[in-house]
Coordinates of C-alpha atoms in Angstrom, one line a residue:
M1 CA -43.6 15.5 -6.7
N2 CA -45.8 18.1 -5.8
Y3 CA -49.4 17.8 -7.0
R4 CA -51.8 20.8 -8.0
Y5 CA -55.6 21.0 -8.5
L6 CA -56.4 21.8 -12.4
G7 CA -58.9 24.5 -12.1
N8 CA -62.2 23.5 -10.9
T9 CA -62.2 20.1 -12.2
G10 CA -61.4 18.2 -9.1
L11 CA -58.5 16.8 -10.5
K12 CA -55.1 16.6 -8.6
V13 CA -52.4 16.7 -11.3
S14 CA -48.4 16.7 -11.2
E15 CA -46.9 20.0 -11.4
I16 CA -44.6 18.7 -13.9
G17 CA -46.4 16.8 -16.8
L18 CA -45.3 14.6 -19.9
G19 CA -45.7 16.1 -23.9
C20 CA -45.9 13.1 -26.2
E21 CA -43.0 15.0 -28.4
G22 CA -41.0 11.4 -27.9
F23 CA -43.0 8.5 -28.4
A24 CA -42.7 8.2 -31.6
G25 CA -38.9 7.4 -31.2
N26 CA -37.3 3.9 -31.3
Q27 CA -40.2 2.8 -33.4
C28 CA -42.4 3.8 -30.5
K29 CA -40.7 1.6 -27.8
N30 CA -39.9 4.8 -26.1
T31 CA -43.7 5.3 -25.2
K32 CA -43.5 2.2 -22.5
L33 CA -40.2 3.4 -21.3
L34 CA -41.5 7.1 -20.8
L35 CA -44.8 6.1 -19.0
N36 CA -42.8 3.8 -16.6
A37 CA -40.3 6.3 -16.1
A38 CA -43.3 8.8 -15.2
Q39 CA -45.0 6.5 -13.0
E40 CA -42.1 5.7 -11.1
Y41 CA -41.4 9.5 -10.5
G42 CA -44.8 10.2 -9.9
V43 CA -46.1 12.1 -12.8
N44 CA -49.7 11.4 -13.6
Y45 CA -50.6 14.0 -16.4
I46 CA -50.0 13.2 -20.2
D47 CA -50.7 15.3 -23.2
L48 CA -51.2 13.2 -26.3
Y49 CA -51.6 15.8 -29.6
A50 CA -50.3 13.3 -31.9
S51 CA -52.7 11.7 -34.0
N52 CA -50.7 9.3 -35.7
P53 CA -52.2 5.7 -35.2
Q54 CA -48.9 4.3 -34.0
V55 CA -48.2 6.5 -31.0
R56 CA -51.8 6.5 -29.9
A57 CA -51.5 2.5 -30.2
S58 CA -48.2 2.4 -28.2
V59 CA -50.0 4.8 -25.5
G60 CA -53.0 2.3 -25.6
E61 CA -50.5 -0.5 -25.1
A62 CA -48.3 1.0 -22.3
L63 CA -51.5 2.3 -20.3
K64 CA -52.8 -1.3 -19.9
G65 CA -53.7 -1.9 -17.0
R66 CA -52.4 1.1 -15.3
R67 CA -55.1 3.5 -16.9
E68 CA -56.2 5.0 -14.1
K69 CA -52.8 6.0 -12.6
F70 CA -52.6 8.3 -15.2
I71 CA -54.7 11.7 -16.3
L72 CA -55.0 11.6 -20.2
Q73 CA -55.2 14.9 -21.9
S74 CA -55.9 13.9 -25.6
H75 CA -56.6 16.4 -28.4
I76 CA -60.1 16.3 -30.2
C77 CA -59.8 17.8 -34.1
S78 CA -56.4 16.4 -34.9
I79 CA -56.7 13.4 -37.2
W80 CA -54.5 10.8 -39.4
K81 CA -55.2 11.8 -43.0
N82 CA -53.4 10.5 -45.9
G83 CA -50.5 9.1 -44.1
Q84 CA -50.0 12.2 -42.3
Y85 CA -51.4 14.8 -39.0
Q86 CA -54.0 17.0 -39.8
R87 CA -56.1 19.4 -38.1
S88 CA -59.9 18.9 -39.0
R89 CA -63.1 21.2 -38.5
D90 CA -64.9 18.6 -40.4
I91 CA -67.6 16.9 -38.0
E92 CA -67.2 13.4 -39.8
E93 CA -63.6 13.3 -39.7
V94 CA -63.5 14.9 -36.1
K95 CA -66.1 11.7 -34.4
N96 CA -63.9 9.2 -36.8
G97 CA -60.9 10.5 -35.5
M98 CA -62.7 10.2 -31.7
A99 CA -63.6 6.6 -32.4
E100 CA -60.5 5.7 -33.8
M101 CA -58.6 7.5 -30.8
L102 CA -60.5 5.8 -28.3
E103 CA -59.8 2.2 -29.9
L104 CA -56.2 2.6 -30.4
L105 CA -56.0 3.7 -26.9
Q106 CA -57.8 1.1 -25.2
T107 CA -60.1 3.1 -23.1
D108 CA -63.7 4.1 -23.1
Y109 CA -62.7 7.3 -21.8
I110 CA -60.4 10.8 -22.1
D111 CA -59.8 12.9 -18.9
V112 CA -59.5 16.3 -20.5
G113 CA -60.7 16.4 -24.4
M114 CA -58.7 19.1 -25.8
I115 CA -60.3 21.1 -28.6
H116 CA -57.1 21.1 -30.8
Y117 CA -55.4 24.2 -31.9
V118 CA -57.6 27.3 -32.4
D119 CA -55.1 30.2 -32.8
S120 CA -57.6 32.3 -34.9
M121 CA -61.3 34.0 -34.2
E122 CA -62.5 32.7 -37.5
D123 CA -61.7 29.4 -36.3
W124 CA -63.1 29.9 -33.0
K125 CA -66.1 31.1 -34.5
V126 CA -66.1 27.9 -36.4
I127 CA -65.8 25.8 -33.6
A128 CA -68.6 27.7 -31.4
E129 CA -71.1 28.5 -33.7
G130 CA -70.7 25.0 -35.6
P131 CA -71.2 21.5 -34.6
V132 CA -67.5 20.7 -33.2
L133 CA -68.4 22.4 -29.5
E134 CA -72.2 20.7 -29.6
Y135 CA -69.9 17.4 -30.3
V136 CA -67.3 17.8 -27.4
K137 CA -70.3 18.8 -25.2
E138 CA -71.9 15.8 -26.1
L139 CA -69.0 14.1 -25.6
K140 CA -69.1 15.4 -22.2
E141 CA -72.6 14.0 -21.3
K142 CA -71.9 10.7 -22.1
E143 CA -68.8 11.1 -19.7
V144 CA -66.6 10.1 -22.7
I145 CA -64.5 12.8 -22.2
H146 CA -65.0 14.5 -18.6
H147 CA -63.9 18.0 -19.0
I148 CA -63.4 20.4 -22.1
G149 CA -59.9 21.6 -22.8
L150 CA -58.9 23.6 -25.6
S151 CA -55.2 24.4 -26.8
S152 CA -53.8 27.7 -28.2
H153 CA -51.0 30.3 -29.0
N154 CA -53.2 33.3 -29.1
P155 CA -54.1 35.0 -26.0
R156 CA -56.9 37.1 -27.7
V157 CA -58.9 33.6 -29.0
A158 CA -57.8 31.9 -25.4
L159 CA -59.6 34.6 -23.5
E160 CA -62.4 34.7 -26.1
A161 CA -63.2 30.6 -25.7
V162 CA -62.7 31.1 -21.4
R163 CA -65.1 33.9 -21.5
T164 CA -68.0 31.4 -22.6
G165 CA -67.7 29.4 -19.6
C166 CA -67.6 26.6 -21.6
I167 CA -64.0 25.8 -21.1
E168 CA -62.3 23.7 -18.4
V169 CA -59.1 23.2 -18.9
L170 CA -56.5 25.6 -21.7
M171 CA -53.6 24.1 -22.7
F172 CA -51.3 27.2 -23.5
S173 CA -47.7 28.3 -24.5
V174 CA -45.8 29.9 -21.6
N175 CA -42.6 31.2 -21.5
P176 CA -41.0 34.7 -20.7
C177 CA -40.3 35.4 -24.0
Y178 CA -43.5 34.6 -25.9
D179 CA -45.3 36.2 -22.8
L180 CA -43.4 39.7 -24.6
Q181 CA -45.3 38.9 -27.5
P182 CA -48.7 40.4 -28.3
A183 CA -51.8 38.2 -30.0
N184 CA -51.0 37.0 -33.4
E185 CA -52.8 34.3 -35.5
D186 CA -49.5 32.9 -37.1
V187 CA -47.8 30.7 -34.3
N188 CA -44.6 31.4 -36.3
A189 CA -44.7 35.0 -35.1
L190 CA -43.8 33.8 -31.5
W191 CA -40.2 32.6 -32.7
D192 CA -39.5 34.6 -35.4
E193 CA -36.4 36.9 -34.6
K194 CA -37.3 39.8 -35.8
N195 CA -39.7 40.5 -33.3
Y196 CA -37.0 40.3 -30.7
E197 CA -34.9 43.1 -32.2
A198 CA -36.6 45.9 -30.4
H199 CA -36.3 46.7 -27.1
L200 CA -39.2 44.9 -25.4
I201 CA -41.0 45.7 -22.0
N202 CA -43.0 44.0 -19.7
M203 CA -45.5 41.0 -20.4
D204 CA -48.3 41.3 -23.0
A205 CA -51.1 42.8 -21.3
E206 CA -53.5 40.4 -22.6
R207 CA -51.5 37.2 -21.7
Q208 CA -51.6 38.8 -18.7
E209 CA -55.3 39.0 -18.7
L210 CA -55.6 35.6 -20.0
Y211 CA -53.9 34.1 -17.0
E212 CA -55.4 36.2 -14.2
T213 CA -58.7 35.2 -16.2
C214 CA -57.8 31.4 -15.8
Q215 CA -57.3 31.8 -12.1
R216 CA -60.4 33.6 -11.4
M217 CA -62.8 31.5 -13.3
G218 CA -61.4 28.3 -12.3
V219 CA -59.5 27.2 -15.5
G220 CA -57.1 25.2 -15.2
I221 CA -53.6 25.9 -17.2
T222 CA -51.5 22.8 -18.8
V223 CA -48.4 24.7 -20.2
M224 CA -46.8 23.7 -23.6
K225 CA -43.6 25.3 -25.1
V226 CA -42.3 26.1 -21.9
F227 CA -38.8 26.2 -23.0
G228 CA -39.7 27.6 -26.6
G229 CA -38.8 24.1 -28.2
G230 CA -35.4 24.4 -26.5
D231 CA -34.9 27.8 -27.7
L232 CA -34.4 29.3 -24.1
L233 CA -32.2 26.7 -23.0
D234 CA -29.1 27.9 -26.1
A235 CA -27.6 31.3 -25.6
S236 CA -27.2 31.4 -29.7
L237 CA -30.9 31.0 -30.3
S238 CA -32.9 32.4 -27.3
P239 CA -35.1 35.8 -28.4
A240 CA -33.7 37.3 -25.0
G241 CA -29.8 37.2 -25.9
K242 CA -29.1 34.7 -23.0
A243 CA -29.8 31.2 -22.0
L244 CA -32.1 30.0 -19.3
T245 CA -31.8 26.6 -17.6
A246 CA -34.7 24.1 -17.7
N247 CA -35.6 24.5 -13.9
Q248 CA -36.2 28.5 -14.5
C249 CA -38.4 28.0 -17.2
L250 CA -40.3 25.7 -15.5
H251 CA -39.9 27.8 -12.0
Y252 CA -41.7 30.7 -14.4
A253 CA -44.3 29.0 -15.7
L254 CA -45.5 27.3 -12.6
T255 CA -45.5 30.8 -11.2
R256 CA -48.0 32.4 -13.4
P257 CA -51.5 32.6 -12.3
G258 CA -53.7 29.8 -13.3
V259 CA -51.1 27.4 -14.3
A260 CA -51.5 23.6 -12.9
T261 CA -49.1 21.9 -14.7
V262 CA -46.2 21.8 -17.2
L263 CA -45.9 19.5 -20.0
P264 CA -42.0 19.3 -21.6
G265 CA -41.5 17.0 -24.2
A266 CA -39.1 14.3 -23.4
H267 CA -37.1 12.1 -26.1
S268 CA -35.8 9.8 -23.6
V269 CA -36.3 8.8 -19.7
E270 CA -33.1 10.9 -19.2
Q271 CA -34.4 14.0 -20.5
L272 CA -38.0 13.5 -18.6
K273 CA -35.6 12.7 -15.3
E274 CA -34.0 16.3 -15.8
S275 CA -37.2 18.1 -15.6
V276 CA -38.9 16.2 -12.7
A277 CA -35.3 17.1 -11.2
Y278 CA -37.0 20.7 -10.7
E279 CA -38.8 18.5 -7.8
T280 CA -35.7 18.6 -5.7
A281 CA -34.0 21.5 -7.2
S282 CA -32.9 24.4 -4.7
E283 CA -34.9 27.9 -4.8
E284 CA -31.5 29.3 -6.0
E285 CA -31.3 26.6 -9.3
K286 CA -35.1 27.9 -9.7
D287 CA -34.3 31.6 -9.2
Y288 CA -35.1 33.2 -12.5
A289 CA -35.1 37.0 -11.5
P290 CA -31.4 37.9 -12.1
A291 CA -31.2 35.9 -15.5
F292 CA -34.2 38.0 -16.6
A293 CA -33.0 41.5 -14.7
S294 CA -29.7 41.0 -17.0
F295 CA -31.1 40.2 -20.3
P296 CA -29.9 42.2 -22.8
N297 CA -33.1 42.8 -24.9
I298 CA -35.8 42.7 -22.5
S299 CA -36.7 44.9 -19.3
W300 CA -39.6 43.8 -17.0
E301 CA -39.1 46.8 -14.7
G302 CA -41.9 47.8 -12.9
H303 CA -43.8 44.5 -13.3
C304 CA -44.2 41.9 -10.2
M305 CA -42.6 38.7 -11.6
Y306 CA -44.1 36.6 -8.5
C307 CA -40.2 35.9 -8.0
S308 CA -40.2 36.6 -4.0
H309 CA -36.9 38.5 -4.2
C310 CA -38.8 40.8 -1.7
A311 CA -38.7 38.3 1.0
P312 CA -38.3 38.1 3.9
C313 CA -40.9 40.4 5.1
S314 CA -40.2 41.7 8.6
K315 CA -43.9 41.5 9.1
Q316 CA -44.0 37.9 7.4
I317 CA -46.4 39.0 4.4
D318 CA -46.4 36.6 1.6
V319 CA -45.8 40.0 -0.9
A320 CA -46.1 38.1 -3.9
S321 CA -49.1 36.4 -3.1
V322 CA -50.7 39.5 -1.7
T323 CA -49.5 41.2 -5.1
K324 CA -51.1 38.2 -7.2
F325 CA -54.6 38.8 -5.6
L326 CA -54.3 42.5 -6.2
N327 CA -53.4 42.1 -10.2
L328 CA -56.6 39.5 -10.1
V329 CA -58.9 42.4 -8.5
K330 CA -57.7 45.1 -10.7
A331 CA -58.1 42.8 -14.0
Q332 CA -61.8 42.4 -12.3
G333 CA -62.6 45.3 -11.6
G334 CA -64.2 44.4 -8.5
V335 CA -63.3 41.7 -5.9
P336 CA -64.5 38.1 -6.7
E337 CA -65.3 36.0 -3.4
T338 CA -63.0 33.3 -4.5
V339 CA -60.3 35.5 -4.9
R340 CA -61.0 37.3 -1.3
E341 CA -61.2 33.7 0.5
H342 CA -57.9 33.3 -0.7
Y343 CA -56.7 36.4 0.6
E344 CA -57.8 35.9 3.9
V345 CA -56.8 32.7 4.3
L346 CA -52.7 34.3 4.0
S347 CA -51.4 34.2 7.5
H348 CA -50.4 38.3 7.3
H349 CA -52.2 40.9 5.4
A350 CA -51.4 43.9 3.4
G351 CA -52.7 46.2 5.5
E352 CA -49.9 44.8 8.3
C353 CA -47.3 46.7 6.0
I354 CA -44.8 49.1 8.0
R355 CA -43.8 50.7 5.3
C356 CA -40.2 49.7 5.7
G357 CA -39.0 49.9 2.4
A358 CA -36.7 46.9 2.7
C359 CA -39.0 44.7 0.0
E360 CA -38.6 47.6 -2.4
T361 CA -34.8 47.4 -2.1
R362 CA -34.2 43.7 -3.1
C363 CA -36.8 43.9 -5.8
P364 CA -34.9 43.4 -9.0
F365 CA -37.5 44.8 -11.2
K366 CA -38.0 48.2 -9.3
V367 CA -41.7 47.4 -8.3
S368 CA -43.7 50.0 -6.1
I369 CA -44.2 47.3 -3.8
M370 CA -45.2 49.7 -0.7
E371 CA -47.9 51.2 -3.1
N372 CA -49.2 47.7 -3.8
M373 CA -49.5 47.0 -0.1
K374 CA -51.7 50.4 0.3
Q375 CA -53.7 49.4 -2.7
A376 CA -54.5 45.9 -1.3
A377 CA -55.5 46.7 2.0
E378 CA -57.6 49.5 1.0
L379 CA -59.7 46.7 -1.6
F380 CA -59.6 43.5 0.8
G381 CA -60.2 46.0 4.0
K382 CA -57.1 44.7 5.6

């Protein structure tokens, strides 16, 4: 298992994590089976959005004696009321839900306390200007939660929240089809077939800006919906008109700026094993570029996908990394010190480009790589 730092939190997380969708199966006996397998495979990051008391209690039992082996991302404002899940902003309900969560999980702390499901500006305003955010900050001060997170499907809302500096971890839906869709307060729009009927071109600018802003500010991204609820793995359901493999979806998400871990749901140990198999997959099995280039409904022409098909460079320049740093600078309108430091430690820099053009002949997306190298050399001074 490979591990990455979760933004600036200092936490080192497995790049393949575990969502909680399958925990309720088999009368919650799946929970222990999945956590046993996760520990065996080196998966140390778990998302728990479910408020079902049986699920939370099963996680508490499964964590007993090994709490420190896992980094737990659990959701504040996700409550159980009248026998069903609800999202609440009522501060008393939120506090009671938090107390119940800790009791059922048999723990006195949550590694990442995730403000649950914020998809509208109005909702974010209620949270930011009302008692919820203040309560979450109090929890952090008391070390009941160690880091503050927020989950969202809306890049505009997520950007607003991240820019406040309050959010350390963002849970966001990342996959190559959702990334084409503009901000919308209705999450159902992400998989509405009519939104994919036109010929779509390139990533939505706000989503690109969100990922780059998170990387620049040190906000770690944890990924949900990496398979689009399974639709991307089925040619008859995929909005792109063609199926992708699990490895291609995982690799796409893990090559976006700011992403630390992907949290695919698993309804069985076998499904978790299939996701973890990404770690030993070949570069060919992970390679999403040929599939993307052949999608009948979508084009990424002129947009660097960080797929590294431009390699090998005759001067050994890591073109994908240079381009990623260049895009971060363009988004910022200046050269942040952290980006400069990451650029400096590259073994070879854009200024070494001899403009042979071999990289451009290999790029599936017709990116102007030589122009990018020229701009990077000018911006970074080497």
